[in-house]
């Protein structure tokens, strides 16, 4: 039994689908606007790829100066030097970038929470690689060159500065440690930029919310466009009969106008025959025909 004395199947339901639809429309139209960042943080995808590619290209000469003396001379040695140069340049940029991306994405739904461990390990390997490459570059720069072999009579006339000329590094009064740290800082700087690019991605939750909101706006615009098109189609369908009748009337009016032109031409021809003919019978026949309307068959 219900409060009104009716049984359950006789009770009137309070569910009003029309009112609920109106409430949903009002909620959709008065939905709170997003108050966060107006644009996505970070850089666009094409700009990120461009910066990473530029960092790789900038580091290629540094690695080539390190690896060119490790494989000897010859085409195969040059091929090894170039391949190692490209591989190391790509690895030294992508490693910190991927580590930063993993650290940023580890809070996403379904992500592995312990992914920070391999990311930090990857950063450690990258930092060690930067130190090792900087140290190797310093050793290559400060390698000892063999003295010039001169004939005895010439060697007696020249000084030691000619037989053992100072290198550019020595003339600049640089030590191996400063050169090593300079190249290490250069590698850490370029890799750090790649790391910040990966770490500067939008927060996964915020990215999901923003993507959903953007998709919702696109769907709302598509719905509005479809509704406008539907209204135009309904209006065109409602006026289809009237427009068809107007077209038929206009077509018939054009046909009548053409018929009138032909009739006028035929009567003008008969009038000319009646006036110019010297035979009374022909003149009378032309005048008799000109009194008919319509003159031409339809």
PDB file of N, CA and C in Angstrom, residues 212-249:
ATOM      1  N   UNK A 212      39.424  15.396 -22.097  1.00  0.00           N
ATOM      2  CA  UNK A 212      37.990  15.113 -22.044  1.00  0.00           C
ATOM      3  C   UNK A 212      37.168  16.378 -22.247  1.00  0.00           C
ATOM      4  N   UNK A 213      37.590  17.478 -21.613  1.00  0.00           N
ATOM      5  CA  UNK A 213      36.856  18.739 -21.773  1.00  0.00           C
ATOM      6  C   UNK A 213      36.913  19.234 -23.216  1.00  0.00           C
ATOM      7  N   UNK A 214      38.073  19.127 -23.846  1.00  0.00           N
ATOM      8  CA  UNK A 214      38.186  19.553 -25.242  1.00  0.00           C
ATOM      9  C   UNK A 214      37.328  18.683 -26.149  1.00  0.00           C
ATOM     10  N   UNK A 215      37.344  17.376 -25.887  1.00  0.00           N
ATOM     11  CA  UNK A 215      36.517  16.480 -26.698  1.00  0.00           C
ATOM     12  C   UNK A 215      35.034  16.766 -26.488  1.00  0.00           C
ATOM     13  N   UNK A 216      34.650  17.092 -25.241  1.00  0.00           N
ATOM     14  CA  UNK A 216      33.254  17.423 -24.959  1.00  0.00           C
ATOM     15  C   UNK A 216      32.832  18.683 -25.702  1.00  0.00           C
ATOM     16  N   UNK A 217      33.710  19.686 -25.731  1.00  0.00           N
ATOM     17  CA  UNK A 217      33.379  20.903 -26.478  1.00  0.00           C
ATOM     18  C   UNK A 217      33.253  20.612 -27.969  1.00  0.00           C
ATOM     19  N   UNK A 218      34.120  19.769 -28.484  1.00  0.00           N
ATOM     20  CA  UNK A 218      34.019  19.413 -29.901  1.00  0.00           C
ATOM     21  C   UNK A 218      32.708  18.692 -30.201  1.00  0.00           C
ATOM     22  N   UNK A 219      32.317  17.774 -29.303  1.00  0.00           N
ATOM     23  CA  UNK A 219      31.059  17.064 -29.507  1.00  0.00           C
ATOM     24  C   UNK A 219      29.864  18.012 -29.405  1.00  0.00           C
ATOM     25  N   UNK A 220      29.923  18.963 -28.466  1.00  0.00           N
ATOM     26  CA  UNK A 220      28.834  19.936 -28.355  1.00  0.00           C
ATOM     27  C   UNK A 220      28.728  20.782 -29.622  1.00  0.00           C
ATOM     28  N   UNK A 221      29.866  21.183 -30.168  1.00  0.00           N
ATOM     29  CA  UNK A 221      29.839  21.950 -31.415  1.00  0.00           C
ATOM     30  C   UNK A 221      29.287  21.110 -32.564  1.00  0.00           C
ATOM     31  N   UNK A 222      29.663  19.828 -32.598  1.00  0.00           N
ATOM     32  CA  UNK A 222      29.122  18.958 -33.640  1.00  0.00           C
ATOM     33  C   UNK A 222      27.613  18.793 -33.488  1.00  0.00           C
ATOM     34  N   UNK A 223      27.149  18.671 -32.232  1.00  0.00           N
ATOM     35  CA  UNK A 223      25.703  18.548 -32.002  1.00  0.00           C
ATOM     36  C   UNK A 223      24.983  19.817 -32.443  1.00  0.00           C
ATOM     37  N   UNK A 224      25.554  20.987 -32.099  1.00  0.00           N
ATOM     38  CA  UNK A 224      24.934  22.244 -32.518  1.00  0.00           C
ATOM     39  C   UNK A 224      24.904  22.363 -34.040  1.00  0.00           C
ATOM     40  N   UNK A 225      25.986  21.951 -34.680  1.00  0.00           N
ATOM     41  CA  UNK A 225      26.016  21.992 -36.146  1.00  0.00           C
ATOM     42  C   UNK A 225      24.979  21.049 -36.744  1.00  0.00           C
ATOM     43  N   UNK A 226      24.863  19.847 -36.158  1.00  0.00           N
ATOM     44  CA  UNK A 226      23.873  18.891 -36.659  1.00  0.00           C
ATOM     45  C   UNK A 226      22.450  19.396 -36.440  1.00  0.00           C
ATOM     46  N   UNK A 227      22.212  20.021 -35.280  1.00  0.00           N
ATOM     47  CA  UNK A 227      20.878  20.563 -35.019  1.00  0.00           C
ATOM     48  C   UNK A 227      20.539  21.680 -36.002  1.00  0.00           C
ATOM     49  N   UNK A 228      21.516  22.550 -36.259  1.00  0.00           N
ATOM     50  CA  UNK A 228      21.262  23.623 -37.227  1.00  0.00           C
ATOM     51  C   UNK A 228      20.986  23.051 -38.615  1.00  0.00           C
ATOM     52  N   UNK A 229      21.753  22.036 -38.999  1.00  0.00           N
ATOM     53  CA  UNK A 229      21.497  21.401 -40.289  1.00  0.00           C
ATOM     54  C   UNK A 229      20.148  20.717 -40.335  1.00  0.00           C
ATOM     55  N   UNK A 230      19.744  20.102 -39.210  1.00  0.00           N
ATOM     56  CA  UNK A 230      18.429  19.464 -39.159  1.00  0.00           C
ATOM     57  C   UNK A 230      17.309  20.485 -39.286  1.00  0.00           C
ATOM     58  N   UNK A 231      17.472  21.635 -38.618  1.00  0.00           N
ATOM     59  CA  UNK A 231      16.456  22.682 -38.728  1.00  0.00           C
ATOM     60  C   UNK A 231      16.357  23.201 -40.158  1.00  0.00           C
ATOM     61  N   UNK A 232      17.506  23.385 -40.798  1.00  0.00           N
ATOM     62  CA  UNK A 232      17.474  23.847 -42.188  1.00  0.00           C
ATOM     63  C   UNK A 232      16.815  22.814 -43.093  1.00  0.00           C
ATOM     64  N   UNK A 233      17.087  21.530 -42.822  1.00  0.00           N
ATOM     65  CA  UNK A 233      16.464  20.482 -43.634  1.00  0.00           C
ATOM     66  C   UNK A 233      14.954  20.454 -43.427  1.00  0.00           C
ATOM     67  N   UNK A 234      14.516  20.641 -42.162  1.00  0.00           N
ATOM     68  CA  UNK A 234      13.078  20.674 -41.898  1.00  0.00           C
ATOM     69  C   UNK A 234      12.413  21.853 -42.598  1.00  0.00           C
ATOM     70  N   UNK A 235      13.060  23.021 -42.543  1.00  0.00           N
ATOM     71  CA  UNK A 235      12.495  24.182 -43.225  1.00  0.00           C
ATOM     72  C   UNK A 235      12.429  23.956 -44.736  1.00  0.00           C
ATOM     73  N   UNK A 236      13.489  23.350 -45.276  1.00  0.00           N
ATOM     74  CA  UNK A 236      13.472  23.079 -46.717  1.00  0.00           C
ATOM     75  C   UNK A 236      12.384  22.073 -47.072  1.00  0.00           C
ATOM     76  N   UNK A 237      12.180  21.067 -46.197  1.00  0.00           N
ATOM     77  CA  UNK A 237      11.132  20.078 -46.458  1.00  0.00           C
ATOM     78  C   UNK A 237       9.742  20.692 -46.349  1.00  0.00           C
ATOM     79  N   UNK A 238       9.576  21.619 -45.381  1.00  0.00           N
ATOM     80  CA  UNK A 238       8.265  22.248 -45.207  1.00  0.00           C
ATOM     81  C   UNK A 238       7.893  23.127 -46.398  1.00  0.00           C
ATOM     82  N   UNK A 239       8.866  23.748 -47.008  1.00  0.00           N
ATOM     83  CA  UNK A 239       8.595  24.638 -48.143  1.00  0.00           C
ATOM     84  C   UNK A 239       8.838  23.962 -49.483  1.00  0.00           C
ATOM     85  N   UNK A 240       8.998  22.632 -49.459  1.00  0.00           N
ATOM     86  CA  UNK A 240       9.291  21.929 -50.705  1.00  0.00           C
ATOM     87  C   UNK A 240       8.140  22.050 -51.697  1.00  0.00           C
ATOM     88  N   UNK A 241       6.886  21.849 -51.215  1.00  0.00           N
ATOM     89  CA  UNK A 241       5.738  21.935 -52.117  1.00  0.00           C
ATOM     90  C   UNK A 241       5.565  23.321 -52.698  1.00  0.00           C
ATOM     91  N   UNK A 242       5.706  24.338 -51.833  1.00  0.00           N
ATOM     92  CA  UNK A 242       5.542  25.711 -52.315  1.00  0.00           C
ATOM     93  C   UNK A 242       6.619  26.070 -53.330  1.00  0.00           C
ATOM     94  N   UNK A 243       7.858  25.665 -53.044  1.00  0.00           N
ATOM     95  CA  UNK A 243       8.932  25.972 -53.983  1.00  0.00           C
ATOM     96  C   UNK A 243       8.760  25.212 -55.289  1.00  0.00           C
ATOM     97  N   UNK A 244       8.255  23.958 -55.199  1.00  0.00           N
ATOM     98  CA  UNK A 244       7.993  23.212 -56.424  1.00  0.00           C
ATOM     99  C   UNK A 244       6.900  23.860 -57.257  1.00  0.00           C
ATOM    100  N   UNK A 245       5.818  24.320 -56.581  1.00  0.00           N
ATOM    101  CA  UNK A 245       4.755  25.007 -57.311  1.00  0.00           C
ATOM    102  C   UNK A 245       5.241  26.294 -57.946  1.00  0.00           C
ATOM    103  N   UNK A 246       6.096  27.029 -57.218  1.00  0.00           N
ATOM    104  CA  UNK A 246       6.626  28.273 -57.779  1.00  0.00           C
ATOM    105  C   UNK A 246       7.491  27.996 -59.000  1.00  0.00           C
ATOM    106  N   UNK A 247       8.289  26.916 -58.921  1.00  0.00           N
ATOM    107  CA  UNK A 247       9.113  26.582 -60.085  1.00  0.00           C
ATOM    108  C   UNK A 247       8.250  26.171 -61.281  1.00  0.00           C
ATOM    109  N   UNK A 248       7.193  25.388 -61.012  1.00  0.00           N
ATOM    110  CA  UNK A 248       6.314  24.997 -62.123  1.00  0.00           C
ATOM    111  C   UNK A 248       5.615  26.210 -62.733  1.00  0.00           C
ATOM    112  N   UNK A 249       5.150  27.123 -61.870  1.00  0.00           N
ATOM    113  CA  UNK A 249       4.484  28.325 -62.384  1.00  0.00           C
ATOM    114  C   UNK A 249       5.442  29.172 -63.214  1.00  0.00           C
TER     115      UNK A 249
END
